[in-house]
PDB file of C-alpha atoms in Angstrom:
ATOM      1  CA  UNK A  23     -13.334 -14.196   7.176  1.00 62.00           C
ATOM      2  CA  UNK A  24     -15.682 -11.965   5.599  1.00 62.00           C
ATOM      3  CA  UNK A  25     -15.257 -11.538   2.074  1.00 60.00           C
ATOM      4  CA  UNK A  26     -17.988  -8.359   1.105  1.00 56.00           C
ATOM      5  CA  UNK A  27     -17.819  -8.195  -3.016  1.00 53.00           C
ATOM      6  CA  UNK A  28     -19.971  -9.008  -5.516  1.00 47.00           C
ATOM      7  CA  UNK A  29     -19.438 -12.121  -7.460  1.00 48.00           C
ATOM      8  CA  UNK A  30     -20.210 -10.298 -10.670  1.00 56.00           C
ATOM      9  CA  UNK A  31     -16.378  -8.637 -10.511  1.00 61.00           C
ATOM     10  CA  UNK A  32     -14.113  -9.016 -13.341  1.00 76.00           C
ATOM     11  CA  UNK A  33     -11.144 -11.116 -12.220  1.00 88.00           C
ATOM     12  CA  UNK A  34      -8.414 -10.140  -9.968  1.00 96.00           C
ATOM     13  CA  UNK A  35      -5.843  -8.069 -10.309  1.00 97.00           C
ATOM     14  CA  UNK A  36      -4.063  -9.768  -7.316  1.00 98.00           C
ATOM     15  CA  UNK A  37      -4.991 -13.079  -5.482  1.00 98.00           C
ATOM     16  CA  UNK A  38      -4.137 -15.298  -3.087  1.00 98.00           C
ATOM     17  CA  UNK A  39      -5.401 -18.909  -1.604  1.00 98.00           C
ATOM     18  CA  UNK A  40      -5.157 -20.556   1.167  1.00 97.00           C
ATOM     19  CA  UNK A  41      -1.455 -18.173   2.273  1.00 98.00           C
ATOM     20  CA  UNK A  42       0.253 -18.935   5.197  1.00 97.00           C
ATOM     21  CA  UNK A  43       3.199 -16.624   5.509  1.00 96.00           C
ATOM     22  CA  UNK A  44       5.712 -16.608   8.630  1.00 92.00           C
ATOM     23  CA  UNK A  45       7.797 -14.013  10.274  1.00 86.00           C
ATOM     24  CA  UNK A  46      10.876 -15.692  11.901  1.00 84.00           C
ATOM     25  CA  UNK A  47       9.621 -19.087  13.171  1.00 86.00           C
ATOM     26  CA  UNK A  48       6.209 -16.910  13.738  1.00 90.00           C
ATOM     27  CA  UNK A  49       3.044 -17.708  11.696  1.00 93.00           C
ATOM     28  CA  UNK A  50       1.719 -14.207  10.826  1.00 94.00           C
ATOM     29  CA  UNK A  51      -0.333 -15.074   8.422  1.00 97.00           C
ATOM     30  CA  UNK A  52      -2.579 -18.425   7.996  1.00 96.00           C
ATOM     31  CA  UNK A  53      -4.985 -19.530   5.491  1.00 96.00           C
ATOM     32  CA  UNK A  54      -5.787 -16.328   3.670  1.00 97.00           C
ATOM     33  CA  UNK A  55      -7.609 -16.214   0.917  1.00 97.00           C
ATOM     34  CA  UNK A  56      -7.945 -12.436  -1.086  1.00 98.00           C
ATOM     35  CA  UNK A  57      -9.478 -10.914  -4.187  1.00 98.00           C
ATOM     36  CA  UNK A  58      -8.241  -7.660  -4.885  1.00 98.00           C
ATOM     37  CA  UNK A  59      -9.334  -6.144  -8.027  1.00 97.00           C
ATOM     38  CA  UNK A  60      -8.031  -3.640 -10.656  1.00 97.00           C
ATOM     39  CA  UNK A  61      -9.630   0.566 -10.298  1.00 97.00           C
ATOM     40  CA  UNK A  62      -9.745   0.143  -6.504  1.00 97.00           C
ATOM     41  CA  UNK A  63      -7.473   1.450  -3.688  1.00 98.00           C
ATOM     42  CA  UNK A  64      -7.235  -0.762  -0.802  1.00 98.00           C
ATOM     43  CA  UNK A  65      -6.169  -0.130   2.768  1.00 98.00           C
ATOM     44  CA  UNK A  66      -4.871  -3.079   5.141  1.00 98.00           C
ATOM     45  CA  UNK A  67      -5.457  -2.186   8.212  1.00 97.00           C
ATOM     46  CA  UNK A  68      -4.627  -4.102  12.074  1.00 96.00           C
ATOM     47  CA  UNK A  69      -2.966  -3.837  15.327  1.00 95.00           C
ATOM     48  CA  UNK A  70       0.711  -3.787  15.303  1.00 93.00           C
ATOM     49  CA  UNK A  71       2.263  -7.277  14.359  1.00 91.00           C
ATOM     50  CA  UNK A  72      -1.406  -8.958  12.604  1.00 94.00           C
ATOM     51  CA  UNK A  73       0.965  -8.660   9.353  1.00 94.00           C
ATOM     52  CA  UNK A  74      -0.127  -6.250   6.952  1.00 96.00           C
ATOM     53  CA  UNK A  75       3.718  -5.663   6.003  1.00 95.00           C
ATOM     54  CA  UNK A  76       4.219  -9.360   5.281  1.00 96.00           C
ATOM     55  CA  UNK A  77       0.824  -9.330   3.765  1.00 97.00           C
ATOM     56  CA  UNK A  78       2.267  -7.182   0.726  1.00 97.00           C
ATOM     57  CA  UNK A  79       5.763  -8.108   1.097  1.00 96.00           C
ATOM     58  CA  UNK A  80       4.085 -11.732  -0.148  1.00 97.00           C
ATOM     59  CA  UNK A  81       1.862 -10.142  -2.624  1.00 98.00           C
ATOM     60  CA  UNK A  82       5.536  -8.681  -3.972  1.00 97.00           C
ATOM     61  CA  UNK A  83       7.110 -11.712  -4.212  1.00 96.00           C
ATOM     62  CA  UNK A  84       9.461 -10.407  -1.017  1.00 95.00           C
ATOM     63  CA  UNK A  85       8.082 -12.853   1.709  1.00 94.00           C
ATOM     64  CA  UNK A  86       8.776 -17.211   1.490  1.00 92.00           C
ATOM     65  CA  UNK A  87       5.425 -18.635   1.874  1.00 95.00           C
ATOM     66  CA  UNK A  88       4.628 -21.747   4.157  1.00 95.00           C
ATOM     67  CA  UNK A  89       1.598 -22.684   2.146  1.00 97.00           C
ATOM     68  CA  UNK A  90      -0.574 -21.246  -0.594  1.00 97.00           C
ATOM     69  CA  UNK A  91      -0.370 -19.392  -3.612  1.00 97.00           C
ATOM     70  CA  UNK A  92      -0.381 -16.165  -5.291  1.00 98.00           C
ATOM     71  CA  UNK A  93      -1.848 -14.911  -8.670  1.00 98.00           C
ATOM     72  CA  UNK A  94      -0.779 -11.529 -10.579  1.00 97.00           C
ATOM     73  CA  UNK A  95      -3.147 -11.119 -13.430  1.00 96.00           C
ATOM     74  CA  UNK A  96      -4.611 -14.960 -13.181  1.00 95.00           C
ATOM     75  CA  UNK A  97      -1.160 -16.229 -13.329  1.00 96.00           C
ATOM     76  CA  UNK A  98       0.693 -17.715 -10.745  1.00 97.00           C
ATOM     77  CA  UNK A  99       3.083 -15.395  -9.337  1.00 97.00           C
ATOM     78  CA  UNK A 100       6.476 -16.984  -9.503  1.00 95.00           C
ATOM     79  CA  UNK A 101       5.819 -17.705 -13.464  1.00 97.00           C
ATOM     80  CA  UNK A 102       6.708 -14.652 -14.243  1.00 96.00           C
ATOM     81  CA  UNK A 103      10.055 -13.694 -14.770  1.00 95.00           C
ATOM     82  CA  UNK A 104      11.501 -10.828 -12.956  1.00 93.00           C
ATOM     83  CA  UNK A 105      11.517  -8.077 -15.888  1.00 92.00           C
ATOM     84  CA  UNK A 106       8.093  -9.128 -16.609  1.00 95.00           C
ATOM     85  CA  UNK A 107       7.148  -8.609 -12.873  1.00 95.00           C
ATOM     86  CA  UNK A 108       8.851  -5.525 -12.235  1.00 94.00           C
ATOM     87  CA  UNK A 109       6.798  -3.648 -15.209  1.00 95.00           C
ATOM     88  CA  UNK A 110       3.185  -4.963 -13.619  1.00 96.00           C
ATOM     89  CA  UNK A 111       3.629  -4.653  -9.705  1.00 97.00           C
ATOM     90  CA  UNK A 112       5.953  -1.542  -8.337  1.00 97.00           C
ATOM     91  CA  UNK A 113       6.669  -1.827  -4.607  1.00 97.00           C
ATOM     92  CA  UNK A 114       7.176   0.588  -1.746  1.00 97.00           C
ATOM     93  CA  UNK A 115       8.891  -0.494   1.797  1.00 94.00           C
ATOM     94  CA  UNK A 116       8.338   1.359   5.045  1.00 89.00           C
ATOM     95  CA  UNK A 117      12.264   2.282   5.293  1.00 85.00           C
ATOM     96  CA  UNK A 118      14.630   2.381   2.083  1.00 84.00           C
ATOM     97  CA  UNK A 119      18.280   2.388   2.850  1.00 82.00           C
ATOM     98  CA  UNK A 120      20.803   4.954   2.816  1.00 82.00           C
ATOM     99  CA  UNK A 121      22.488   6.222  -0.708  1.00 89.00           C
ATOM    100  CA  UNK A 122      24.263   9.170  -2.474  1.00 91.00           C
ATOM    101  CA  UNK A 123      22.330   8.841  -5.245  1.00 95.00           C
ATOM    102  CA  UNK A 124      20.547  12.096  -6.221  1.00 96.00           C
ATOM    103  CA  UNK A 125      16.708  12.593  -6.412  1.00 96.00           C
ATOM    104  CA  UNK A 126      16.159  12.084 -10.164  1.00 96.00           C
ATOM    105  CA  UNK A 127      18.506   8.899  -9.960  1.00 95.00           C
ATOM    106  CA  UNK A 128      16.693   7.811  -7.425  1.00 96.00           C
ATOM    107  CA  UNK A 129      13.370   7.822  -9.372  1.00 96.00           C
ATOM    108  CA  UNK A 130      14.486   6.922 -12.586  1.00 94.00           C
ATOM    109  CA  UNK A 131      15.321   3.404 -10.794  1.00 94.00           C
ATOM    110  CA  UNK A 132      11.383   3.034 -11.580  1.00 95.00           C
ATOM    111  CA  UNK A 133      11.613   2.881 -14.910  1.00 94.00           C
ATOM    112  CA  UNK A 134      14.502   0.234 -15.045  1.00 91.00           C
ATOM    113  CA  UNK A 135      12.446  -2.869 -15.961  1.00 88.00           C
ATOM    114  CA  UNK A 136      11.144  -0.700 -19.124  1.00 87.00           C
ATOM    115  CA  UNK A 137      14.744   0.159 -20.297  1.00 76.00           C
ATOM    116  CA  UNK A 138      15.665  -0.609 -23.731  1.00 58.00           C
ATOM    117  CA  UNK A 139      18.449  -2.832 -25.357  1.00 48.00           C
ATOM    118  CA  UNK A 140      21.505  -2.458 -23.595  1.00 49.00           C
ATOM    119  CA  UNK A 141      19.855  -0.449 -20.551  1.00 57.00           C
ATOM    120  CA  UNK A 142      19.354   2.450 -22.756  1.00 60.00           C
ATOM    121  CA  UNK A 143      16.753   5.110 -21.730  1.00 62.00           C
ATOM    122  CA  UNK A 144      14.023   6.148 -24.313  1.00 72.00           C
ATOM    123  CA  UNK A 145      12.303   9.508 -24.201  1.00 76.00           C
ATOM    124  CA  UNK A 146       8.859   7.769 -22.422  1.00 87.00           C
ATOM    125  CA  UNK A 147      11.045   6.787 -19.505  1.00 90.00           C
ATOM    126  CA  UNK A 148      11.899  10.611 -18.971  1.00 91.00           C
ATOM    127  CA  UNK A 149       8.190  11.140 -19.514  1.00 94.00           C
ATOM    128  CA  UNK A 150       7.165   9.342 -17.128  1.00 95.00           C
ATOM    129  CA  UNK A 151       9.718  10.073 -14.335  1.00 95.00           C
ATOM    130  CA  UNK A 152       8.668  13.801 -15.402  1.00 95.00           C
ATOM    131  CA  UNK A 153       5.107  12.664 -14.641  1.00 96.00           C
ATOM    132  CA  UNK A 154       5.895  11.066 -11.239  1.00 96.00           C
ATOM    133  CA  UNK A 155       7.713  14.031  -9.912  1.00 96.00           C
ATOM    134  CA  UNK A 156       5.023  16.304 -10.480  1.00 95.00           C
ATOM    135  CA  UNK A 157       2.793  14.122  -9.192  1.00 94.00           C
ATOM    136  CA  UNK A 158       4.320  13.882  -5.802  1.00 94.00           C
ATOM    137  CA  UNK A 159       5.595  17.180  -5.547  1.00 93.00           C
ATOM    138  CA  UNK A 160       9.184  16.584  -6.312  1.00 95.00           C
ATOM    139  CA  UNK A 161      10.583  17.722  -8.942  1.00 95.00           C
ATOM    140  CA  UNK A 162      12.562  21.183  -7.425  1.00 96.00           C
ATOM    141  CA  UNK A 163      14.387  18.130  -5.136  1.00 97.00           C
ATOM    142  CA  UNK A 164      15.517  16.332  -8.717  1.00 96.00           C
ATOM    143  CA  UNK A 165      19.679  17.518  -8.125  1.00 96.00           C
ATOM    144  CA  UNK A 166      19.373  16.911  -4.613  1.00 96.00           C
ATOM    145  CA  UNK A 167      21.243  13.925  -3.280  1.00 96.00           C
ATOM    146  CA  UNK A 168      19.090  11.786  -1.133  1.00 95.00           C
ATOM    147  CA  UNK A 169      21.094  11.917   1.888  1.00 93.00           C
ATOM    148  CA  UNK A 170      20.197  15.910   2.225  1.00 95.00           C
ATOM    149  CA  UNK A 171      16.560  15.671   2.450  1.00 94.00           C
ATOM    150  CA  UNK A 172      14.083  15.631   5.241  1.00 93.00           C
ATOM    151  CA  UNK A 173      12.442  12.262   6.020  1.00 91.00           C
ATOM    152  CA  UNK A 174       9.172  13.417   4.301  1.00 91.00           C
ATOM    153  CA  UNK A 175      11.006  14.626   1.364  1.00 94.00           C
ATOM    154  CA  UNK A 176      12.878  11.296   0.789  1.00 93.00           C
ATOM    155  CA  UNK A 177       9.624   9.507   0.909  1.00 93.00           C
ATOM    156  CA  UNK A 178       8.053  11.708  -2.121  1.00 94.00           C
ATOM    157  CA  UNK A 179      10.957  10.744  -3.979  1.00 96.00           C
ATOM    158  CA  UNK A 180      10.584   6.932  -3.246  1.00 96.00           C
ATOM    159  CA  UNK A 181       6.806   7.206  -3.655  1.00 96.00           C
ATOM    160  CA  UNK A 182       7.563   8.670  -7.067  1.00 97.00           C
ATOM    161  CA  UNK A 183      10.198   6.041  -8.112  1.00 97.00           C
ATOM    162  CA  UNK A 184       6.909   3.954  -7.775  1.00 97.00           C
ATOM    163  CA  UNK A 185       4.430   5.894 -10.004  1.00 97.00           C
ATOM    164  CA  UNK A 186       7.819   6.017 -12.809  1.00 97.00           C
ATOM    165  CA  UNK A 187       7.216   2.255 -13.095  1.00 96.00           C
ATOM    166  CA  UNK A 188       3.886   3.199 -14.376  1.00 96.00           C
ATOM    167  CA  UNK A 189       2.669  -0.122 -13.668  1.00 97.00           C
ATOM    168  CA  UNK A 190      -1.109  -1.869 -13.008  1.00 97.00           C
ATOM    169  CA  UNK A 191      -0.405  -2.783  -9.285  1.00 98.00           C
ATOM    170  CA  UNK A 192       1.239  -0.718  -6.821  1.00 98.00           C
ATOM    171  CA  UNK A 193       1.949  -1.730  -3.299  1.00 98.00           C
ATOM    172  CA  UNK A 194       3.042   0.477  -0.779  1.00 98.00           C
ATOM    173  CA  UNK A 195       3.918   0.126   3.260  1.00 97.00           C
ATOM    174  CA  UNK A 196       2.974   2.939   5.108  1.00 95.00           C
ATOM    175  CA  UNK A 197       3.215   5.907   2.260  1.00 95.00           C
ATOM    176  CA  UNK A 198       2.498   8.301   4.357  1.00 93.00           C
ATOM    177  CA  UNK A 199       5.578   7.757   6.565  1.00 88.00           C
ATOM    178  CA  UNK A 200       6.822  10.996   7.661  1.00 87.00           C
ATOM    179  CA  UNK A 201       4.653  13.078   6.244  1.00 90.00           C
ATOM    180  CA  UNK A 202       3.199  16.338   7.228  1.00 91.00           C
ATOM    181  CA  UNK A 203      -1.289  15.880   6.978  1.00 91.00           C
ATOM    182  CA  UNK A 204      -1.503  18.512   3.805  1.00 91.00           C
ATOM    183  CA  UNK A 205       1.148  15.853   2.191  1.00 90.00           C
ATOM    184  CA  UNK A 206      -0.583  13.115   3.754  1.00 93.00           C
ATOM    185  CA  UNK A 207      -3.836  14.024   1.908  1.00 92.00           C
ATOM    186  CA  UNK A 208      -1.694  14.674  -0.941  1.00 92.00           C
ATOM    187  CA  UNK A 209      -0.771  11.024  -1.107  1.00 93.00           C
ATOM    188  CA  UNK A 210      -4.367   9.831  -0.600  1.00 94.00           C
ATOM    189  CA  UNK A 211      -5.882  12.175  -3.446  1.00 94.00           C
ATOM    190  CA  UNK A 212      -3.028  10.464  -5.547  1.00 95.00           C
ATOM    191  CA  UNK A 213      -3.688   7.076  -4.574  1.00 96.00           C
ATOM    192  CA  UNK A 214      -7.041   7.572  -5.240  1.00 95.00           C
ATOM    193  CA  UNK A 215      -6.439   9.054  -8.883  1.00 95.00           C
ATOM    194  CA  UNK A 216      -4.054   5.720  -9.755  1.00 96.00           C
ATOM    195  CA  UNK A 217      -6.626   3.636  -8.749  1.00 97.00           C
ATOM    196  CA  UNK A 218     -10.159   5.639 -10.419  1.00 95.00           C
ATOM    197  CA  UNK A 219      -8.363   7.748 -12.942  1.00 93.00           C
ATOM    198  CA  UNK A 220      -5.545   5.165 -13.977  1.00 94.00           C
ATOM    199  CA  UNK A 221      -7.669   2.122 -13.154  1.00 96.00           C
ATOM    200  CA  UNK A 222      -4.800   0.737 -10.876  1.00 97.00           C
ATOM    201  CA  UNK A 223      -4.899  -1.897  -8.139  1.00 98.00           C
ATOM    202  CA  UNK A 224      -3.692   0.379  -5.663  1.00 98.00           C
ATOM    203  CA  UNK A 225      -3.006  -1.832  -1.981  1.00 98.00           C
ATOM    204  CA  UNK A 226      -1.155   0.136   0.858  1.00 98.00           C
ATOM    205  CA  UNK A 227      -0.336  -0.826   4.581  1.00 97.00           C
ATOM    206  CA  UNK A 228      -1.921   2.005   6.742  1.00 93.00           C
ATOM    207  CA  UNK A 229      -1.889   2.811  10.169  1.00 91.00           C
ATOM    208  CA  UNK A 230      -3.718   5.699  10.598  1.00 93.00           C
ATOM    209  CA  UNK A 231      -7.345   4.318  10.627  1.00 95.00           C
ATOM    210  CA  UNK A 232      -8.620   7.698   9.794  1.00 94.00           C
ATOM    211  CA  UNK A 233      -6.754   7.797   6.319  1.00 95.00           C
ATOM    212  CA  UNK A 234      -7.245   4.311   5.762  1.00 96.00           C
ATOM    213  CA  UNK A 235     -11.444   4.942   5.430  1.00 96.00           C
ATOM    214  CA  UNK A 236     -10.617   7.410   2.504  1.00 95.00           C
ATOM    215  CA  UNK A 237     -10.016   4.068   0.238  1.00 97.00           C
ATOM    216  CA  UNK A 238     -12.496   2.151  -1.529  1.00 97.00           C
ATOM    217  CA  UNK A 239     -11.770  -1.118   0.288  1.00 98.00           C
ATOM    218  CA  UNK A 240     -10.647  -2.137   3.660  1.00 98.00           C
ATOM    219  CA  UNK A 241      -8.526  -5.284   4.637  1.00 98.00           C
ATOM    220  CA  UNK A 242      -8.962  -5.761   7.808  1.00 98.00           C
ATOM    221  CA  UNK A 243      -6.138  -8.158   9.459  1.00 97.00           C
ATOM    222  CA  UNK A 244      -6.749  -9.983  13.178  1.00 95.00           C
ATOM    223  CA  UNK A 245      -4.346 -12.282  14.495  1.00 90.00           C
ATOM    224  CA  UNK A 246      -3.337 -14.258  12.004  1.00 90.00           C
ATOM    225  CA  UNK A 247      -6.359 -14.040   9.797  1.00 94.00           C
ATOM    226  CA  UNK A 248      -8.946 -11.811   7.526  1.00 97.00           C
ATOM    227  CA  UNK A 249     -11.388 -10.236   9.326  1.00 97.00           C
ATOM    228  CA  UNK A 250     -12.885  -8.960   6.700  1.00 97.00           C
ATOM    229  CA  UNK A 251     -12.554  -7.592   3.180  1.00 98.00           C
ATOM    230  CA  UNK A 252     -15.135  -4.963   1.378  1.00 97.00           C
ATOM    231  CA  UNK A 253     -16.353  -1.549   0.928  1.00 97.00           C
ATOM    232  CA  UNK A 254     -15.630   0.932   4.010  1.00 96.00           C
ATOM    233  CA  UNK A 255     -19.080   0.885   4.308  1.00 95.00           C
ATOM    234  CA  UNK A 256     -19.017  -2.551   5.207  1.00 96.00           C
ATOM    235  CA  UNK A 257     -16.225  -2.594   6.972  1.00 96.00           C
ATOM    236  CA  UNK A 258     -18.083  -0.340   9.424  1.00 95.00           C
ATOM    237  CA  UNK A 259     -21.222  -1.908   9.499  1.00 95.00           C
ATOM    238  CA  UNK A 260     -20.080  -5.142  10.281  1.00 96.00           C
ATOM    239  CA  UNK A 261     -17.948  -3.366  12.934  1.00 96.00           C
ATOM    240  CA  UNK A 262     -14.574  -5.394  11.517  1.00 97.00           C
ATOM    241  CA  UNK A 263     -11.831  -3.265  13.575  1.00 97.00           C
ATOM    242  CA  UNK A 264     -13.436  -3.439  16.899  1.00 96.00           C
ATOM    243  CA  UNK A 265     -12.879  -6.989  16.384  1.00 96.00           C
ATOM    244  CA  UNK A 266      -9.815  -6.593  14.581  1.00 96.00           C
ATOM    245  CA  UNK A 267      -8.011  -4.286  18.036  1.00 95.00           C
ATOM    246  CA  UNK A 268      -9.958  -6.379  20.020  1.00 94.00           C
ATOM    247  CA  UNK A 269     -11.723  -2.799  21.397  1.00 94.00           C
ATOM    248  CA  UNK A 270     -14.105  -1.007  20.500  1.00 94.00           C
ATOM    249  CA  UNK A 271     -12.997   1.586  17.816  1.00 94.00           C
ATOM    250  CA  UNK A 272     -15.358   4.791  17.653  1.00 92.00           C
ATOM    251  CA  UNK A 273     -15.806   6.346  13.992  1.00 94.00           C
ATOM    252  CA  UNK A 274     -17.321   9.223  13.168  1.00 91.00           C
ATOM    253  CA  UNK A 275     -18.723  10.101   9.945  1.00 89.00           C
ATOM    254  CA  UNK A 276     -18.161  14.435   9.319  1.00 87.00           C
ATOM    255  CA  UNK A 277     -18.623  16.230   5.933  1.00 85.00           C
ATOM    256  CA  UNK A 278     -18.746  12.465   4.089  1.00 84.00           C
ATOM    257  CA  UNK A 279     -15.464  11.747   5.407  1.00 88.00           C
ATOM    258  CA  UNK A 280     -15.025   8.423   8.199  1.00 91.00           C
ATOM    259  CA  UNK A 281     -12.907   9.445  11.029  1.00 88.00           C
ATOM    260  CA  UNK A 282     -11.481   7.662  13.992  1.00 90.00           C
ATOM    261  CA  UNK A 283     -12.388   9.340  17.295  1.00 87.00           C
ATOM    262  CA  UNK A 284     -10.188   8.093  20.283  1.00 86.00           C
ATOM    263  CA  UNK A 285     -12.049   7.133  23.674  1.00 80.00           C
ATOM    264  CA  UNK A 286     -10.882   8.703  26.537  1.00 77.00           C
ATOM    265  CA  UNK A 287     -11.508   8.722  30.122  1.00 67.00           C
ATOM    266  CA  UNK A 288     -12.226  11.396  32.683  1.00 54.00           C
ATOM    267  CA  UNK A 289      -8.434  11.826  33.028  1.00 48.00           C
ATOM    268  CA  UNK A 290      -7.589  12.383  29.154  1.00 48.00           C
ATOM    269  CA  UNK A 291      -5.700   8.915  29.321  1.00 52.00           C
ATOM    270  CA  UNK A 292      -6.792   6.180  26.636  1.00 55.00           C
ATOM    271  CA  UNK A 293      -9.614   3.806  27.692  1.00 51.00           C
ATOM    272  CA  UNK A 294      -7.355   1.102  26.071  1.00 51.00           C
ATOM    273  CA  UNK A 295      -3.925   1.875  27.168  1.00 43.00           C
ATOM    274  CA  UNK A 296      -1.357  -0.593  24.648  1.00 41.00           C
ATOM    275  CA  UNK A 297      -3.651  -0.512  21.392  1.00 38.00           C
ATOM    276  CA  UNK A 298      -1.798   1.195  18.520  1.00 39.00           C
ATOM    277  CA  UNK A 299      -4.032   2.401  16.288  1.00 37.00           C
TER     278      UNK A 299
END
């Protein structure tokens, strides 16, 4: 594995040794080692099934793990309790389930780790569900009930429930599920601000490669293992997803901005038919 920063890094934000995750009776992940560090959005990137979900499903204290550790802050994951948790790391999944809750319920479940004695709500909790909505776009959908929204509406409102928690790390599968491209470039320009504006560790599961090389760091995942993790520069320089899809990946650089450019044949059928990019 190819591990791209500087030693001269302040510590961690999130960290794990030696990891060895499984899915099932399946070993997804095995002896991975990470540094990922606070004012830095971070993209993990693979084919389908190299386990970029259970990467941050581990990292959120979702996932047993076979072997290893994991370190929020410097200290060792399980030692802190779950309040204490829930206020440092918020967590997105790719799906949510159904509920009837509306909108602005849903969203003020961010903020329920901050709640006062006796679960009571203070005035910065309605601040900062205030901020989250406008951050995401989704504040006319507040009296809405959950059930009633479009796919890419729902996921603004779970993406805000996220940014309520207000909290140093935020890991998110796939936020861009569902979502139109201008809302899609929404979410980056936001992810971006929580991690340079907000000096967040900001680490989200991505599958379109193109959206991906807008963060500051790539993780790229093989099978099983850490192909490499560093700048996108890097990334592309030491050519880490061709080895990571096992194909060569074509990207483009236009206007500053990395883009994947599919290869196709005479025919307008993939070169690489079965690679999910």
């Amino acid at each position: 594995m190819i591990e791209a920063h500087s030693t001269s890094l302040p510590s961690p934000a999130l960290a794990c040794r030696n990891l060895s995750v499984n899915y099932g009776q399946r070993a997804v992940l095995d002896d991975v080692s990470l540094d990922i560090h606070a004012g830095r959005w971070t993209a993990v990137v693979g084919p389908n099934g190299c386990g970029k979900s259970t990467l941050l499903r581990a990292f959120a204290g979702l996932a047993k793990v076979r072997s290893g550790s994991i370190a929020l802050h410097g200290r060792r994951l399980s030692a802190w309790t779950r309040r204490e948790r829930a206020r440092r790391l918020a967590w997105l999944a790719q799906t949510s389930g159904p509920t009837d809750l509306t909108a602005a319920e849903v969203i003020g479940l961010g903020r329920i780790a901050h709640e006062g004695w006796l679960g009571h709500a203070r005035h910065d909790d309605d601040a900062a569900i205030h901020r989250a909505m406008v951050a995401t776009g989704s504040l006319t959908l507040g009296s809405r009930r959950l059930s009633t929204l479009s796919g890419g509406e729902r996921q603004r409102v779970h993406l805000a429930r996220v940014l309520a928690v207000e909290a140093p790390v935020l890991l998110l599968d796939e936020p861009t599920t569902h979502l139109d491209p201008p809302h899609q470039e929404d979410v980056a320009r936001l992810l971006r601000e929580q991690s340079r504006r907000h000096g967040a560790c900001v680490v989200s599961a991505i599958h379109d490669l193109s959206l991906a090389m807008a963060a500051d760091d790539l993780i790229v995942l093989g099978s099983r293992r850490v192909i490499g993790h560093g700048a996108v520069s890097e990334a592309l320089q030491g050519d880490w997803l061709s080895a990571a899809f096992q194909t060569p990946v074509n990207v483009v650089e236009y206007q500053g901005v990395h883009l994947w450019r599919p290869r196709l044949d005479d025919a307008g059928i993939p070169a690489q038919q079965g690679i999910e990019h």
